[in-house]
XYZ file of C-alpha atoms in Angstrom:
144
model
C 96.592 -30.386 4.001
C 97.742 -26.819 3.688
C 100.372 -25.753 0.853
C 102.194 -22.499 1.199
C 102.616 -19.778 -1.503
C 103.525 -16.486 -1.126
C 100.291 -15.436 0.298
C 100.388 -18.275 3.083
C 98.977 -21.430 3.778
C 95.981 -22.796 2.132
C 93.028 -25.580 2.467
C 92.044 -26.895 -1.000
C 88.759 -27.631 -1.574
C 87.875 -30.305 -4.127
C 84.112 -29.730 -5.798
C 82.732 -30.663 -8.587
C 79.825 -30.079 -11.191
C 77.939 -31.114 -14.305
C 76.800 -34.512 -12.723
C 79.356 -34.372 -10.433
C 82.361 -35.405 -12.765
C 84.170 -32.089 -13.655
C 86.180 -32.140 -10.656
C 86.623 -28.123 -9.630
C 89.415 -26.433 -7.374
C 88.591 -23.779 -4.685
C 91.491 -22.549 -1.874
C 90.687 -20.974 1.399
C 93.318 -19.511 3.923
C 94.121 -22.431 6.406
C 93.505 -20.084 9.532
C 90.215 -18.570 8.448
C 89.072 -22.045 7.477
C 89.974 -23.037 10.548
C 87.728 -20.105 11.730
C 84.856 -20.701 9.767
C 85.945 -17.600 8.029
C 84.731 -17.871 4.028
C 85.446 -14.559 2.945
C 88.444 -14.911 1.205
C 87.756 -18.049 -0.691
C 89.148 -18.185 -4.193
C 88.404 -20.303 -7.023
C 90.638 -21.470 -9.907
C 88.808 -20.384 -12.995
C 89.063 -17.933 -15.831
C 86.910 -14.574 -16.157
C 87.028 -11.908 -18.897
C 88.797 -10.254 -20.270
C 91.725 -12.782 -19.904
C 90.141 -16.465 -19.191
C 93.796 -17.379 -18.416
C 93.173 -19.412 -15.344
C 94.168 -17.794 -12.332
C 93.441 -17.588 -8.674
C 90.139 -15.193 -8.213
C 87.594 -14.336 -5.331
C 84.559 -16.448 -5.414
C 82.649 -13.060 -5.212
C 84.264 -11.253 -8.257
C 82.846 -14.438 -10.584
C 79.847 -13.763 -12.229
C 76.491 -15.106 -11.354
C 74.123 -17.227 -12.452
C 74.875 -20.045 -15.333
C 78.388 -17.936 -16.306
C 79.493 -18.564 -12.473
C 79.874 -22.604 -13.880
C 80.908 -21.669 -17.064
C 84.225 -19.379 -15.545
C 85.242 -22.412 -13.315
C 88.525 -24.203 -14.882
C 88.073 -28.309 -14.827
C 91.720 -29.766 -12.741
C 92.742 -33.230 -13.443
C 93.759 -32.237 -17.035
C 90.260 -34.053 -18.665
C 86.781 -32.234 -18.296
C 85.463 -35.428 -17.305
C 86.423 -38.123 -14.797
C 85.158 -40.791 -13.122
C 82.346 -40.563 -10.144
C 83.589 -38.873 -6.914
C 87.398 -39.255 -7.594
C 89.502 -38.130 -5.257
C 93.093 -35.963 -5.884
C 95.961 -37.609 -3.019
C 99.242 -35.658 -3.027
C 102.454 -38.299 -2.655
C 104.946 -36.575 -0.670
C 107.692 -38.940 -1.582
C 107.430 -38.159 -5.543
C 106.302 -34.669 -5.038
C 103.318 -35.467 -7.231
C 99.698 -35.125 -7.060
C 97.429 -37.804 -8.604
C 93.949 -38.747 -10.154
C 92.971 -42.089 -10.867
C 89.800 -42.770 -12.689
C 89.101 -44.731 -15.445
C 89.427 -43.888 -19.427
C 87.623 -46.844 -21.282
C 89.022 -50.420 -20.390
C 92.137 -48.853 -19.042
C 92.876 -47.286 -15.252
C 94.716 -44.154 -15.786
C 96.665 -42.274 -13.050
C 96.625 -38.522 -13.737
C 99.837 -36.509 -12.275
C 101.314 -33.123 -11.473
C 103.368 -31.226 -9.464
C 101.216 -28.463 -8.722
C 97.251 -28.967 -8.471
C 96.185 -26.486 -11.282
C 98.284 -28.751 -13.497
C 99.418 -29.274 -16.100
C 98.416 -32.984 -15.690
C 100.545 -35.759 -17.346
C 98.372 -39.643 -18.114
C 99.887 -42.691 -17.472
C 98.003 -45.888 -18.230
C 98.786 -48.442 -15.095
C 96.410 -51.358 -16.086
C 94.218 -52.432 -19.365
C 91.488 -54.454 -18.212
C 90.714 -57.735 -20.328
C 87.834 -58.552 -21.937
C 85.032 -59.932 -20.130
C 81.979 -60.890 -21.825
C 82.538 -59.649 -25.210
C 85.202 -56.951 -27.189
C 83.269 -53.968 -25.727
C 85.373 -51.076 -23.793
C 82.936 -50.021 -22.410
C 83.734 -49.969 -18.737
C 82.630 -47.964 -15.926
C 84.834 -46.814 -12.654
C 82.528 -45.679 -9.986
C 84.787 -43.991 -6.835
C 87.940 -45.205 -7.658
C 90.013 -44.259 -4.984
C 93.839 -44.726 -4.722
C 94.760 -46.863 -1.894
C 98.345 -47.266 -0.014
């Protein structure tokens, strides 16, 4: 949904890379979205001579392998599980990740979508077979 700031509203675009688990952040004005408009699109991400991450034009990243390299990882992990999802709870004012972290399901949260991101472990999931942790979350999605 669009969020205002003081440049407007925005459409946030979710993306992600390296195998699809470094979930990425991109922002487009809602209008020009609604437009088809791409031009203004910006990317959270860090460039030199700074990398602080900021707000920046898609077309003032570099190019090429260092175009990856300047985007900035949301979710406060560089990895999570396979397509998750961010949901924003308008009651707590709270956006949230759940994925998986080992045996446990973790729920991810902040108040603003660049973070930071505080982890709360909701469930520990028992042994099965044997004492391994080794447990895999595929699309876990957060449902009402």
């Amino acid at each position: 949904h669009g969020q205002h700031d003081e440049h407007g509203r925005w459409a946030y675009v979710l993306g992600a890379t390296s195998g699809w688990t470094k979930q990425v952040l991109a922002r487009v004005p809602l209008d020009e979205l609604a437009a088809l408009d791409l031009h203004n699109i910006e990317a959270w991400s860090a460039k030199p001579p700074s990398l602080v991450p900021h707000w920046n034009k898609m077309d003032s990243l570099p190019g090429g392998d260092f175009f990856g390299k300047s985007l900035v990882t949301i979710g406060g992990v560089g990895e999570s599980s396979t397509e998750a999802g961010v949901w924003y709870e308008p009651t707590l004012g709270l956006w949230y990740l759940p994925m998986m972290e080992s045996n446990k399901v973790v729920l991810r949260t902040a108040s603003t979508l660049t973070g930071p991101w505080s982890s709360h472990t909701v469930y520990r999931i028992p042994g099965r077979w044997s004492d391994s942790e080794d447990y895999f979350g595929y699309a876990i999605k957060a449902h009402p």
